[in-house]
Amino acid sequence: AGLGEATGKRDGGGLHLTSPISLPWIFRYLGPFDMELLLTRAENGDGIGVTDPWLGAMRISIAPHERLSMGATRAVMFGGENAAPVTASRLWQMLLGDPSVDGEGEWSNEVFGWNVSWRPPVGSLPLALYFEHGFDDASGAYWRAPAIIAGARLPFVPGLPALGIGAEYVYFSDASEKNPIWYRNYALSGGWTHERRALGHPIGGHGQGIFGHASLDLLDARLRIRAAGWLFDRGEENLFAPEREGRAVG
């Protein structure tokens, strides 16, 4: 989530299903299945390490119940200028989750996340609860250095159908002994950025915070008002550190 939020020109393309499909055999019980793929070029780096790497991502989602939906996203930065050449064997290593280049160095950096959304049966209240768990790289990062997002939203408030509200809590761990810093990588010097814009959650990695938002659609939605507020506490390993380390209110 958030990979498409950065703006700017990029060279790339993708594939997606125009509408969810029903899978065959027993997999039909997973409900509507959706998938999308993208491959593009990120513009970043300091000219010393690897610069302008490729960015690939895949997302799948299912809805086994009308109140329940689940999904998973895997994204990877790989190759680029000053990196080892792209070969079939290195691409295969990357697909298997191995970031090394023939056992030496590091050629790619991956992030993975899964999420679940549930609409509890609470009468006419259109409440939706969601939870997302992500991790950078492998080797136990899912429990050593996780990222957690949990929130709730009301697309409209009963009695005030023009008003929608939501809130979420976000937490990104610092690096562990065996896992790297979130959104950073020693080989990919620009980290998870494109033209100095973060690719990912706006907190930028290491830290925690709360985020709230509201929307108001008036005059048959011809007038649409949006508002958001946040309180972040970014850590020393954050993508925006040291310039924006510490508390941020907006």
JSON list of C-alpha atoms in Angstrom, two decimals:
[
{"chain": "A", "resi": 1, "resn": "ALA", "atom": "CA", "xyz": [0.00, 0.00, 0.00]},
{"chain": "A", "resi": 2, "resn": "GLY", "atom": "CA", "xyz": [1.24, 3.47, -0.81]},
{"chain": "A", "resi": 3, "resn": "LEU", "atom": "CA", "xyz": [3.54, 2.49, -3.67]},
{"chain": "A", "resi": 4, "resn": "GLY", "atom": "CA", "xyz": [1.54, 4.59, -6.10]},
{"chain": "A", "resi": 5, "resn": "GLU", "atom": "CA", "xyz": [1.36, 7.69, -3.91]},
{"chain": "A", "resi": 6, "resn": "ALA", "atom": "CA", "xyz": [4.64, 9.24, -5.05]},
{"chain": "A", "resi": 7, "resn": "THR", "atom": "CA", "xyz": [4.28, 11.52, -8.05]},
{"chain": "A", "resi": 8, "resn": "GLY", "atom": "CA", "xyz": [6.63, 12.27, -10.91]},
{"chain": "A", "resi": 9, "resn": "LYS", "atom": "CA", "xyz": [7.54, 10.77, -14.27]},
{"chain": "A", "resi": 10, "resn": "ARG", "atom": "CA", "xyz": [8.47, 7.09, -14.38]},
{"chain": "A", "resi": 11, "resn": "ASP", "atom": "CA", "xyz": [9.13, 4.64, -17.21]},
{"chain": "A", "resi": 12, "resn": "GLY", "atom": "CA", "xyz": [7.23, 1.42, -16.71]},
{"chain": "A", "resi": 13, "resn": "GLY", "atom": "CA", "xyz": [4.01, -0.49, -17.09]},
{"chain": "A", "resi": 14, "resn": "GLY", "atom": "CA", "xyz": [1.77, -3.05, -15.50]},
{"chain": "A", "resi": 15, "resn": "LEU", "atom": "CA", "xyz": [-1.04, -5.58, -15.76]},
{"chain": "A", "resi": 16, "resn": "HIS", "atom": "CA", "xyz": [-4.25, -5.81, -13.79]},
{"chain": "A", "resi": 17, "resn": "LEU", "atom": "CA", "xyz": [-7.59, -7.57, -13.88]},
{"chain": "A", "resi": 18, "resn": "THR", "atom": "CA", "xyz": [-10.33, -5.19, -14.93]},
{"chain": "A", "resi": 19, "resn": "SER", "atom": "CA", "xyz": [-12.65, -6.92, -12.46]},
{"chain": "A", "resi": 20, "resn": "PRO", "atom": "CA", "xyz": [-12.24, -9.74, -9.89]},
{"chain": "A", "resi": 21, "resn": "ILE", "atom": "CA", "xyz": [-12.60, -13.31, -11.15]},
{"chain": "A", "resi": 22, "resn": "SER", "atom": "CA", "xyz": [-13.75, -16.60, -9.65]},
{"chain": "A", "resi": 23, "resn": "LEU", "atom": "CA", "xyz": [-11.00, -19.22, -9.35]},
{"chain": "A", "resi": 24, "resn": "PRO", "atom": "CA", "xyz": [-11.63, -22.82, -10.42]},
{"chain": "A", "resi": 25, "resn": "TRP", "atom": "CA", "xyz": [-12.06, -25.97, -8.31]},
{"chain": "A", "resi": 26, "resn": "ILE", "atom": "CA", "xyz": [-11.98, -25.64, -4.51]},
{"chain": "A", "resi": 27, "resn": "PHE", "atom": "CA", "xyz": [-10.28, -22.24, -4.79]},
{"chain": "A", "resi": 28, "resn": "ARG", "atom": "CA", "xyz": [-13.67, -20.75, -5.67]},
{"chain": "A", "resi": 29, "resn": "TYR", "atom": "CA", "xyz": [-14.36, -20.72, -1.93]},
{"chain": "A", "resi": 30, "resn": "LEU", "atom": "CA", "xyz": [-11.72, -17.98, -1.62]},
{"chain": "A", "resi": 31, "resn": "GLY", "atom": "CA", "xyz": [-14.25, -15.66, -3.21]},
{"chain": "A", "resi": 32, "resn": "PRO", "atom": "CA", "xyz": [-13.55, -12.98, -5.84]},
{"chain": "A", "resi": 33, "resn": "PHE", "atom": "CA", "xyz": [-9.86, -12.92, -6.75]},
{"chain": "A", "resi": 34, "resn": "ASP", "atom": "CA", "xyz": [-8.04, -9.78, -7.92]},
{"chain": "A", "resi": 35, "resn": "MET", "atom": "CA", "xyz": [-4.41, -9.24, -9.01]},
{"chain": "A", "resi": 36, "resn": "GLU", "atom": "CA", "xyz": [-2.16, -6.52, -10.35]},
{"chain": "A", "resi": 37, "resn": "LEU", "atom": "CA", "xyz": [1.50, -6.30, -11.38]},
{"chain": "A", "resi": 38, "resn": "LEU", "atom": "CA", "xyz": [3.79, -3.38, -12.12]},
{"chain": "A", "resi": 39, "resn": "LEU", "atom": "CA", "xyz": [7.38, -2.80, -13.22]},
{"chain": "A", "resi": 40, "resn": "THR", "atom": "CA", "xyz": [8.90, 0.66, -13.40]},
{"chain": "A", "resi": 41, "resn": "ARG", "atom": "CA", "xyz": [12.11, 2.59, -12.85]},
{"chain": "A", "resi": 42, "resn": "ALA", "atom": "CA", "xyz": [12.77, 4.64, -9.72]},
{"chain": "A", "resi": 43, "resn": "GLU", "atom": "CA", "xyz": [14.98, 7.72, -9.90]},
{"chain": "A", "resi": 44, "resn": "ASN", "atom": "CA", "xyz": [17.16, 7.98, -6.82]},
{"chain": "A", "resi": 45, "resn": "GLY", "atom": "CA", "xyz": [20.66, 7.49, -5.47]},
{"chain": "A", "resi": 46, "resn": "ASP", "atom": "CA", "xyz": [23.75, 9.55, -4.72]},
{"chain": "A", "resi": 47, "resn": "GLY", "atom": "CA", "xyz": [25.89, 8.41, -7.64]},
{"chain": "A", "resi": 48, "resn": "ILE", "atom": "CA", "xyz": [28.18, 6.38, -5.36]},
{"chain": "A", "resi": 49, "resn": "GLY", "atom": "CA", "xyz": [26.17, 3.22, -4.79]},
{"chain": "A", "resi": 50, "resn": "VAL", "atom": "CA", "xyz": [23.44, 1.71, -6.94]},
{"chain": "A", "resi": 51, "resn": "THR", "atom": "CA", "xyz": [21.21, 4.38, -8.51]},
{"chain": "A", "resi": 52, "resn": "ASP", "atom": "CA", "xyz": [17.93, 4.34, -10.46]},
{"chain": "A", "resi": 53, "resn": "PRO", "atom": "CA", "xyz": [16.94, 0.75, -9.62]},
{"chain": "A", "resi": 54, "resn": "TRP", "atom": "CA", "xyz": [13.97, -1.13, -11.05]},
{"chain": "A", "resi": 55, "resn": "LEU", "atom": "CA", "xyz": [10.84, -1.30, -8.92]},
{"chain": "A", "resi": 56, "resn": "GLY", "atom": "CA", "xyz": [8.48, -4.25, -9.24]},
{"chain": "A", "resi": 57, "resn": "ALA", "atom": "CA", "xyz": [5.34, -5.04, -7.26]},
{"chain": "A", "resi": 58, "resn": "MET", "atom": "CA", "xyz": [2.58, -7.62, -7.19]},
{"chain": "A", "resi": 59, "resn": "ARG", "atom": "CA", "xyz": [-0.67, -7.54, -5.23]},
{"chain": "A", "resi": 60, "resn": "ILE", "atom": "CA", "xyz": [-3.35, -10.20, -4.87]},
{"chain": "A", "resi": 61, "resn": "SER", "atom": "CA", "xyz": [-6.59, -10.04, -2.92]},
{"chain": "A", "resi": 62, "resn": "ILE", "atom": "CA", "xyz": [-9.52, -12.30, -2.08]},
{"chain": "A", "resi": 63, "resn": "ALA", "atom": "CA", "xyz": [-12.92, -11.84, -0.45]},
{"chain": "A", "resi": 64, "resn": "PRO", "atom": "CA", "xyz": [-14.07, -15.16, 1.08]},
{"chain": "A", "resi": 65, "resn": "HIS", "atom": "CA", "xyz": [-17.05, -13.46, 2.73]},
{"chain": "A", "resi": 66, "resn": "GLU", "atom": "CA", "xyz": [-19.07, -10.34, 1.96]},
{"chain": "A", "resi": 67, "resn": "ARG", "atom": "CA", "xyz": [-17.76, -8.84, 5.22]},
{"chain": "A", "resi": 68, "resn": "LEU", "atom": "CA", "xyz": [-14.17, -10.09, 4.92]},
{"chain": "A", "resi": 69, "resn": "SER", "atom": "CA", "xyz": [-11.38, -9.29, 2.46]},
{"chain": "A", "resi": 70, "resn": "MET", "atom": "CA", "xyz": [-7.69, -10.18, 2.55]},
{"chain": "A", "resi": 71, "resn": "GLY", "atom": "CA", "xyz": [-4.69, -9.36, 0.44]},
{"chain": "A", "resi": 72, "resn": "ALA", "atom": "CA", "xyz": [-0.91, -9.55, 0.11]},
{"chain": "A", "resi": 73, "resn": "THR", "atom": "CA", "xyz": [1.65, -7.28, -1.54]},
{"chain": "A", "resi": 74, "resn": "ARG", "atom": "CA", "xyz": [5.25, -8.01, -2.45]},
{"chain": "A", "resi": 75, "resn": "ALA", "atom": "CA", "xyz": [7.50, -5.26, -3.83]},
{"chain": "A", "resi": 76, "resn": "VAL", "atom": "CA", "xyz": [11.18, -5.29, -4.73]},
{"chain": "A", "resi": 77, "resn": "MET", "atom": "CA", "xyz": [13.86, -2.86, -5.85]},
{"chain": "A", "resi": 78, "resn": "PHE", "atom": "CA", "xyz": [16.62, -4.47, -7.90]},
{"chain": "A", "resi": 79, "resn": "GLY", "atom": "CA", "xyz": [19.38, -3.82, -10.40]},
{"chain": "A", "resi": 80, "resn": "GLY", "atom": "CA", "xyz": [20.02, -0.27, -11.55]},
{"chain": "A", "resi": 81, "resn": "GLU", "atom": "CA", "xyz": [23.09, 1.73, -12.48]},
{"chain": "A", "resi": 82, "resn": "ASN", "atom": "CA", "xyz": [26.36, 0.51, -10.90]},
{"chain": "A", "resi": 83, "resn": "ALA", "atom": "CA", "xyz": [24.66, -2.79, -9.98]},
{"chain": "A", "resi": 84, "resn": "ALA", "atom": "CA", "xyz": [25.45, -6.26, -11.23]},
{"chain": "A", "resi": 85, "resn": "PRO", "atom": "CA", "xyz": [23.80, -6.96, -14.62]},
{"chain": "A", "resi": 86, "resn": "VAL", "atom": "CA", "xyz": [20.28, -8.35, -14.73]},
{"chain": "A", "resi": 87, "resn": "THR", "atom": "CA", "xyz": [20.41, -12.06, -15.57]},
{"chain": "A", "resi": 88, "resn": "ALA", "atom": "CA", "xyz": [17.89, -14.88, -15.54]},
{"chain": "A", "resi": 89, "resn": "SER", "atom": "CA", "xyz": [19.61, -16.56, -12.58]},
{"chain": "A", "resi": 90, "resn": "ARG", "atom": "CA", "xyz": [19.58, -13.36, -10.51]},
{"chain": "A", "resi": 91, "resn": "LEU", "atom": "CA", "xyz": [15.92, -12.75, -11.31]},
{"chain": "A", "resi": 92, "resn": "TRP", "atom": "CA", "xyz": [15.17, -16.33, -10.21]},
{"chain": "A", "resi": 93, "resn": "GLN", "atom": "CA", "xyz": [17.10, -15.76, -6.96]},
{"chain": "A", "resi": 94, "resn": "MET", "atom": "CA", "xyz": [15.08, -12.62, -6.36]},
{"chain": "A", "resi": 95, "resn": "LEU", "atom": "CA", "xyz": [11.76, -14.40, -6.97]},
{"chain": "A", "resi": 96, "resn": "LEU", "atom": "CA", "xyz": [12.81, -16.99, -4.39]},
{"chain": "A", "resi": 97, "resn": "GLY", "atom": "CA", "xyz": [13.52, -14.22, -1.86]},
{"chain": "A", "resi": 98, "resn": "ASP", "atom": "CA", "xyz": [17.33, -14.38, -1.96]},
{"chain": "A", "resi": 99, "resn": "PRO", "atom": "CA", "xyz": [18.77, -10.81, -2.25]},
{"chain": "A", "resi": 100, "resn": "SER", "atom": "CA", "xyz": [22.39, -11.89, -2.81]},
{"chain": "A", "resi": 101, "resn": "VAL", "atom": "CA", "xyz": [24.28, -11.98, -6.11]},
{"chain": "A", "resi": 102, "resn": "ASP", "atom": "CA", "xyz": [25.77, -15.44, -6.55]},
{"chain": "A", "resi": 103, "resn": "GLY", "atom": "CA", "xyz": [26.37, -15.57, -2.80]},
{"chain": "A", "resi": 104, "resn": "GLU", "atom": "CA", "xyz": [28.20, -12.23, -2.71]},
{"chain": "A", "resi": 105, "resn": "GLY", "atom": "CA", "xyz": [26.87, -8.75, -2.04]},
{"chain": "A", "resi": 106, "resn": "GLU", "atom": "CA", "xyz": [23.25, -7.66, -2.32]},
{"chain": "A", "resi": 107, "resn": "TRP", "atom": "CA", "xyz": [21.35, -7.00, -5.50]},
{"chain": "A", "resi": 108, "resn": "SER", "atom": "CA", "xyz": [17.78, -6.42, -4.38]},
{"chain": "A", "resi": 109, "resn": "ASN", "atom": "CA", "xyz": [15.71, -5.21, -1.44]},
{"chain": "A", "resi": 110, "resn": "GLU", "atom": "CA", "xyz": [12.22, -6.57, -0.81]},
{"chain": "A", "resi": 111, "resn": "VAL", "atom": "CA", "xyz": [9.23, -5.62, 1.28]},
{"chain": "A", "resi": 112, "resn": "PHE", "atom": "CA", "xyz": [6.20, -7.79, 1.94]},
{"chain": "A", "resi": 113, "resn": "GLY", "atom": "CA", "xyz": [2.87, -7.14, 3.60]},
{"chain": "A", "resi": 114, "resn": "TRP", "atom": "CA", "xyz": [-0.48, -8.80, 4.16]},
{"chain": "A", "resi": 115, "resn": "ASN", "atom": "CA", "xyz": [-3.70, -7.17, 5.24]},
{"chain": "A", "resi": 116, "resn": "VAL", "atom": "CA", "xyz": [-7.21, -8.02, 6.33]},
{"chain": "A", "resi": 117, "resn": "SER", "atom": "CA", "xyz": [-10.36, -5.88, 6.39]},
{"chain": "A", "resi": 118, "resn": "TRP", "atom": "CA", "xyz": [-13.55, -6.81, 8.24]},
{"chain": "A", "resi": 119, "resn": "ARG", "atom": "CA", "xyz": [-16.95, -5.18, 8.48]},
{"chain": "A", "resi": 120, "resn": "PRO", "atom": "CA", "xyz": [-18.43, -6.35, 11.81]},
{"chain": "A", "resi": 121, "resn": "PRO", "atom": "CA", "xyz": [-22.20, -6.87, 12.05]},
{"chain": "A", "resi": 122, "resn": "VAL", "atom": "CA", "xyz": [-23.07, -3.86, 14.21]},
{"chain": "A", "resi": 123, "resn": "GLY", "atom": "CA", "xyz": [-26.52, -3.01, 12.95]},
{"chain": "A", "resi": 124, "resn": "SER", "atom": "CA", "xyz": [-26.70, -0.19, 10.44]},
{"chain": "A", "resi": 125, "resn": "LEU", "atom": "CA", "xyz": [-23.26, 1.16, 11.38]},
{"chain": "A", "resi": 126, "resn": "PRO", "atom": "CA", "xyz": [-21.01, 0.84, 8.26]},
{"chain": "A", "resi": 127, "resn": "LEU", "atom": "CA", "xyz": [-17.87, 0.25, 10.35]},
{"chain": "A", "resi": 128, "resn": "ALA", "atom": "CA", "xyz": [-14.78, -1.27, 8.70]},
{"chain": "A", "resi": 129, "resn": "LEU", "atom": "CA", "xyz": [-11.77, -2.48, 10.70]},
{"chain": "A", "resi": 130, "resn": "TYR", "atom": "CA", "xyz": [-8.44, -3.18, 9.04]},
{"chain": "A", "resi": 131, "resn": "PHE", "atom": "CA", "xyz": [-5.04, -4.55, 9.99]},
{"chain": "A", "resi": 132, "resn": "GLU", "atom": "CA", "xyz": [-1.78, -4.74, 8.02]},
{"chain": "A", "resi": 133, "resn": "HIS", "atom": "CA", "xyz": [1.48, -6.49, 8.89]},
{"chain": "A", "resi": 134, "resn": "GLY", "atom": "CA", "xyz": [4.60, -5.85, 6.83]},
{"chain": "A", "resi": 135, "resn": "PHE", "atom": "CA", "xyz": [8.29, -6.62, 6.94]},
{"chain": "A", "resi": 136, "resn": "ASP", "atom": "CA", "xyz": [11.43, -5.62, 5.08]},
{"chain": "A", "resi": 137, "resn": "ASP", "atom": "CA", "xyz": [13.47, -8.52, 3.65]},
{"chain": "A", "resi": 138, "resn": "ALA", "atom": "CA", "xyz": [13.33, -12.01, 5.13]},
{"chain": "A", "resi": 139, "resn": "SER", "atom": "CA", "xyz": [15.29, -13.89, 7.82]},
{"chain": "A", "resi": 140, "resn": "GLY", "atom": "CA", "xyz": [12.73, -13.49, 10.57]},
{"chain": "A", "resi": 141, "resn": "ALA", "atom": "CA", "xyz": [11.92, -9.84, 9.87]},
{"chain": "A", "resi": 142, "resn": "TYR", "atom": "CA", "xyz": [8.21, -10.58, 10.26]},
{"chain": "A", "resi": 143, "resn": "TRP", "atom": "CA", "xyz": [8.74, -10.77, 14.04]},
{"chain": "A", "resi": 144, "resn": "ARG", "atom": "CA", "xyz": [12.16, -9.12, 14.57]},
{"chain": "A", "resi": 145, "resn": "ALA", "atom": "CA", "xyz": [11.45, -5.88, 12.66]},
{"chain": "A", "resi": 146, "resn": "PRO", "atom": "CA", "xyz": [7.76, -5.65, 11.75]},
{"chain": "A", "resi": 147, "resn": "ALA", "atom": "CA", "xyz": [5.52, -2.82, 10.65]},
{"chain": "A", "resi": 148, "resn": "ILE", "atom": "CA", "xyz": [1.96, -2.72, 11.94]},
{"chain": "A", "resi": 149, "resn": "ILE", "atom": "CA", "xyz": [-0.99, -0.61, 10.78]},
{"chain": "A", "resi": 150, "resn": "ALA", "atom": "CA", "xyz": [-4.39, -0.91, 12.47]},
{"chain": "A", "resi": 151, "resn": "GLY", "atom": "CA", "xyz": [-7.38, 1.32, 11.93]},
{"chain": "A", "resi": 152, "resn": "ALA", "atom": "CA", "xyz": [-11.10, 1.85, 11.57]},
{"chain": "A", "resi": 153, "resn": "ARG", "atom": "CA", "xyz": [-13.20, 3.87, 9.17]},
{"chain": "A", "resi": 154, "resn": "LEU", "atom": "CA", "xyz": [-16.80, 4.89, 8.62]},
{"chain": "A", "resi": 155, "resn": "PRO", "atom": "CA", "xyz": [-17.46, 5.70, 4.94]},
{"chain": "A", "resi": 156, "resn": "PHE", "atom": "CA", "xyz": [-20.53, 7.57, 6.15]},
{"chain": "A", "resi": 157, "resn": "VAL", "atom": "CA", "xyz": [-21.89, 8.45, 9.58]},
{"chain": "A", "resi": 158, "resn": "PRO", "atom": "CA", "xyz": [-25.48, 7.35, 10.34]},
{"chain": "A", "resi": 159, "resn": "GLY", "atom": "CA", "xyz": [-27.68, 10.43, 10.32]},
{"chain": "A", "resi": 160, "resn": "LEU", "atom": "CA", "xyz": [-24.94, 12.38, 8.51]},
{"chain": "A", "resi": 161, "resn": "PRO", "atom": "CA", "xyz": [-24.42, 10.42, 5.26]},
{"chain": "A", "resi": 162, "resn": "ALA", "atom": "CA", "xyz": [-22.28, 13.20, 3.76]},
{"chain": "A", "resi": 163, "resn": "LEU", "atom": "CA", "xyz": [-19.65, 12.76, 6.50]},
{"chain": "A", "resi": 164, "resn": "GLY", "atom": "CA", "xyz": [-17.01, 10.02, 6.58]},
{"chain": "A", "resi": 165, "resn": "ILE", "atom": "CA", "xyz": [-14.31, 9.57, 9.23]},
{"chain": "A", "resi": 166, "resn": "GLY", "atom": "CA", "xyz": [-11.41, 7.26, 10.01]},
{"chain": "A", "resi": 167, "resn": "ALA", "atom": "CA", "xyz": [-8.37, 6.79, 12.23]},
{"chain": "A", "resi": 168, "resn": "GLU", "atom": "CA", "xyz": [-5.33, 4.51, 12.30]},
{"chain": "A", "resi": 169, "resn": "TYR", "atom": "CA", "xyz": [-2.27, 3.66, 14.37]},
{"chain": "A", "resi": 170, "resn": "VAL", "atom": "CA", "xyz": [1.05, 2.90, 12.67]},
{"chain": "A", "resi": 171, "resn": "TYR", "atom": "CA", "xyz": [4.25, 1.35, 14.05]},
{"chain": "A", "resi": 172, "resn": "PHE", "atom": "CA", "xyz": [7.55, 0.63, 12.26]},
{"chain": "A", "resi": 173, "resn": "SER", "atom": "CA", "xyz": [10.29, -1.20, 14.14]},
{"chain": "A", "resi": 174, "resn": "ASP", "atom": "CA", "xyz": [13.95, -0.23, 14.08]},
{"chain": "A", "resi": 175, "resn": "ALA", "atom": "CA", "xyz": [16.51, -2.57, 12.51]},
{"chain": "A", "resi": 176, "resn": "SER", "atom": "CA", "xyz": [17.39, -5.85, 14.18]},
{"chain": "A", "resi": 177, "resn": "GLU", "atom": "CA", "xyz": [20.71, -7.66, 14.32]},
{"chain": "A", "resi": 178, "resn": "LYS", "atom": "CA", "xyz": [19.76, -9.70, 11.23]},
{"chain": "A", "resi": 179, "resn": "ASN", "atom": "CA", "xyz": [17.40, -7.33, 9.41]},
{"chain": "A", "resi": 180, "resn": "PRO", "atom": "CA", "xyz": [18.00, -3.99, 7.69]},
{"chain": "A", "resi": 181, "resn": "ILE", "atom": "CA", "xyz": [16.52, -0.57, 8.36]},
{"chain": "A", "resi": 182, "resn": "TRP", "atom": "CA", "xyz": [13.03, -0.04, 6.92]},
{"chain": "A", "resi": 183, "resn": "TYR", "atom": "CA", "xyz": [13.04, 1.57, 3.44]},
{"chain": "A", "resi": 184, "resn": "ARG", "atom": "CA", "xyz": [16.84, 1.73, 3.42]},
{"chain": "A", "resi": 185, "resn": "ASN", "atom": "CA", "xyz": [19.51, -0.53, 1.97]},
{"chain": "A", "resi": 186, "resn": "TYR", "atom": "CA", "xyz": [23.30, -0.22, 1.94]},
{"chain": "A", "resi": 187, "resn": "ALA", "atom": "CA", "xyz": [23.56, -1.22, -1.73]},
{"chain": "A", "resi": 188, "resn": "LEU", "atom": "CA", "xyz": [20.58, 0.82, -3.00]},
{"chain": "A", "resi": 189, "resn": "SER", "atom": "CA", "xyz": [21.79, 4.18, -1.74]},
{"chain": "A", "resi": 190, "resn": "GLY", "atom": "CA", "xyz": [18.58, 6.05, -2.52]},
{"chain": "A", "resi": 191, "resn": "GLY", "atom": "CA", "xyz": [16.39, 3.71, -0.50]},
{"chain": "A", "resi": 192, "resn": "TRP", "atom": "CA", "xyz": [12.67, 3.46, -1.22]},
{"chain": "A", "resi": 193, "resn": "THR", "atom": "CA", "xyz": [12.30, 6.88, -2.81]},
{"chain": "A", "resi": 194, "resn": "HIS", "atom": "CA", "xyz": [11.55, 8.34, -6.22]},
{"chain": "A", "resi": 195, "resn": "GLU", "atom": "CA", "xyz": [12.75, 11.86, -6.99]},
{"chain": "A", "resi": 196, "resn": "ARG", "atom": "CA", "xyz": [13.16, 12.39, -3.21]},
{"chain": "A", "resi": 197, "resn": "ARG", "atom": "CA", "xyz": [9.58, 11.31, -2.50]},
{"chain": "A", "resi": 198, "resn": "ALA", "atom": "CA", "xyz": [8.97, 8.37, -0.19]},
{"chain": "A", "resi": 199, "resn": "LEU", "atom": "CA", "xyz": [7.57, 5.16, -1.69]},
{"chain": "A", "resi": 200, "resn": "GLY", "atom": "CA", "xyz": [5.50, 3.69, 1.12]},
{"chain": "A", "resi": 201, "resn": "HIS", "atom": "CA", "xyz": [3.79, 4.92, 4.25]},
{"chain": "A", "resi": 202, "resn": "PRO", "atom": "CA", "xyz": [4.22, 8.69, 4.82]},
{"chain": "A", "resi": 203, "resn": "ILE", "atom": "CA", "xyz": [5.75, 8.13, 8.26]},
{"chain": "A", "resi": 204, "resn": "GLY", "atom": "CA", "xyz": [8.85, 6.92, 6.39]},
{"chain": "A", "resi": 205, "resn": "GLY", "atom": "CA", "xyz": [9.78, 3.85, 8.44]},
{"chain": "A", "resi": 206, "resn": "HIS", "atom": "CA", "xyz": [11.16, 3.64, 12.00]},
{"chain": "A", "resi": 207, "resn": "GLY", "atom": "CA", "xyz": [8.72, 5.31, 14.37]},
{"chain": "A", "resi": 208, "resn": "GLN", "atom": "CA", "xyz": [5.08, 5.33, 15.35]},
{"chain": "A", "resi": 209, "resn": "GLY", "atom": "CA", "xyz": [2.09, 7.62, 15.19]},
{"chain": "A", "resi": 210, "resn": "ILE", "atom": "CA", "xyz": [-1.62, 8.17, 14.79]},
{"chain": "A", "resi": 211, "resn": "PHE", "atom": "CA", "xyz": [-3.46, 9.45, 11.74]},
{"chain": "A", "resi": 212, "resn": "GLY", "atom": "CA", "xyz": [-7.03, 10.70, 11.39]},
{"chain": "A", "resi": 213, "resn": "HIS", "atom": "CA", "xyz": [-9.06, 11.79, 8.38]},
{"chain": "A", "resi": 214, "resn": "ALA", "atom": "CA", "xyz": [-12.52, 13.08, 7.54]},
{"chain": "A", "resi": 215, "resn": "SER", "atom": "CA", "xyz": [-14.47, 13.78, 4.37]},
{"chain": "A", "resi": 216, "resn": "LEU", "atom": "CA", "xyz": [-17.57, 15.80, 3.62]},
{"chain": "A", "resi": 217, "resn": "ASP", "atom": "CA", "xyz": [-19.48, 15.53, 0.33]},
{"chain": "A", "resi": 218, "resn": "LEU", "atom": "CA", "xyz": [-22.03, 18.29, -0.20]},
{"chain": "A", "resi": 219, "resn": "LEU", "atom": "CA", "xyz": [-24.36, 19.44, -3.00]},
{"chain": "A", "resi": 220, "resn": "ASP", "atom": "CA", "xyz": [-24.70, 15.92, -4.42]},
{"chain": "A", "resi": 221, "resn": "ALA", "atom": "CA", "xyz": [-20.90, 15.54, -4.15]},
{"chain": "A", "resi": 222, "resn": "ARG", "atom": "CA", "xyz": [-20.23, 18.57, -6.35]},
{"chain": "A", "resi": 223, "resn": "LEU", "atom": "CA", "xyz": [-18.49, 20.09, -3.33]},
{"chain": "A", "resi": 224, "resn": "ARG", "atom": "CA", "xyz": [-16.05, 17.68, -1.67]},
{"chain": "A", "resi": 225, "resn": "ILE", "atom": "CA", "xyz": [-14.01, 18.62, 1.41]},
{"chain": "A", "resi": 226, "resn": "ARG", "atom": "CA", "xyz": [-11.18, 16.52, 2.82]},
{"chain": "A", "resi": 227, "resn": "ALA", "atom": "CA", "xyz": [-9.21, 16.97, 6.03]},
{"chain": "A", "resi": 228, "resn": "ALA", "atom": "CA", "xyz": [-6.44, 14.97, 7.71]},
{"chain": "A", "resi": 229, "resn": "GLY", "atom": "CA", "xyz": [-4.32, 15.23, 10.82]},
{"chain": "A", "resi": 230, "resn": "TRP", "atom": "CA", "xyz": [-1.42, 13.25, 12.22]},
{"chain": "A", "resi": 231, "resn": "LEU", "atom": "CA", "xyz": [0.99, 12.97, 15.11]},
{"chain": "A", "resi": 232, "resn": "PHE", "atom": "CA", "xyz": [4.16, 11.06, 14.21]},
{"chain": "A", "resi": 233, "resn": "ASP", "atom": "CA", "xyz": [7.28, 10.31, 16.26]},
{"chain": "A", "resi": 234, "resn": "ARG", "atom": "CA", "xyz": [10.00, 9.41, 13.75]},
{"chain": "A", "resi": 235, "resn": "GLY", "atom": "CA", "xyz": [13.03, 7.46, 14.99]},
{"chain": "A", "resi": 236, "resn": "GLU", "atom": "CA", "xyz": [16.72, 7.86, 14.21]},
{"chain": "A", "resi": 237, "resn": "GLU", "atom": "CA", "xyz": [16.55, 5.18, 11.47]},
{"chain": "A", "resi": 238, "resn": "ASN", "atom": "CA", "xyz": [13.64, 6.87, 9.69]},
{"chain": "A", "resi": 239, "resn": "LEU", "atom": "CA", "xyz": [13.89, 7.62, 5.97]},
{"chain": "A", "resi": 240, "resn": "PHE", "atom": "CA", "xyz": [13.54, 11.35, 6.78]},
{"chain": "A", "resi": 241, "resn": "ALA", "atom": "CA", "xyz": [16.11, 11.36, 9.62]},
{"chain": "A", "resi": 242, "resn": "PRO", "atom": "CA", "xyz": [18.01, 13.30, 10.80]},
{"chain": "A", "resi": 243, "resn": "GLU", "atom": "CA", "xyz": [16.25, 16.38, 9.29]},
{"chain": "A", "resi": 244, "resn": "ARG", "atom": "CA", "xyz": [12.75, 15.26, 10.37]},
{"chain": "A", "resi": 245, "resn": "GLU", "atom": "CA", "xyz": [13.60, 12.97, 13.26]},
{"chain": "A", "resi": 246, "resn": "GLY", "atom": "CA", "xyz": [11.34, 13.30, 16.29]},
{"chain": "A", "resi": 247, "resn": "ARG", "atom": "CA", "xyz": [7.78, 14.51, 16.67]},
{"chain": "A", "resi": 248, "resn": "ALA", "atom": "CA", "xyz": [5.82, 15.75, 13.67]},
{"chain": "A", "resi": 249, "resn": "VAL", "atom": "CA", "xyz": [2.36, 17.30, 13.90]},
{"chain": "A", "resi": 250, "resn": "GLY", "atom": "CA", "xyz": [0.32, 18.22, 10.86]}
]
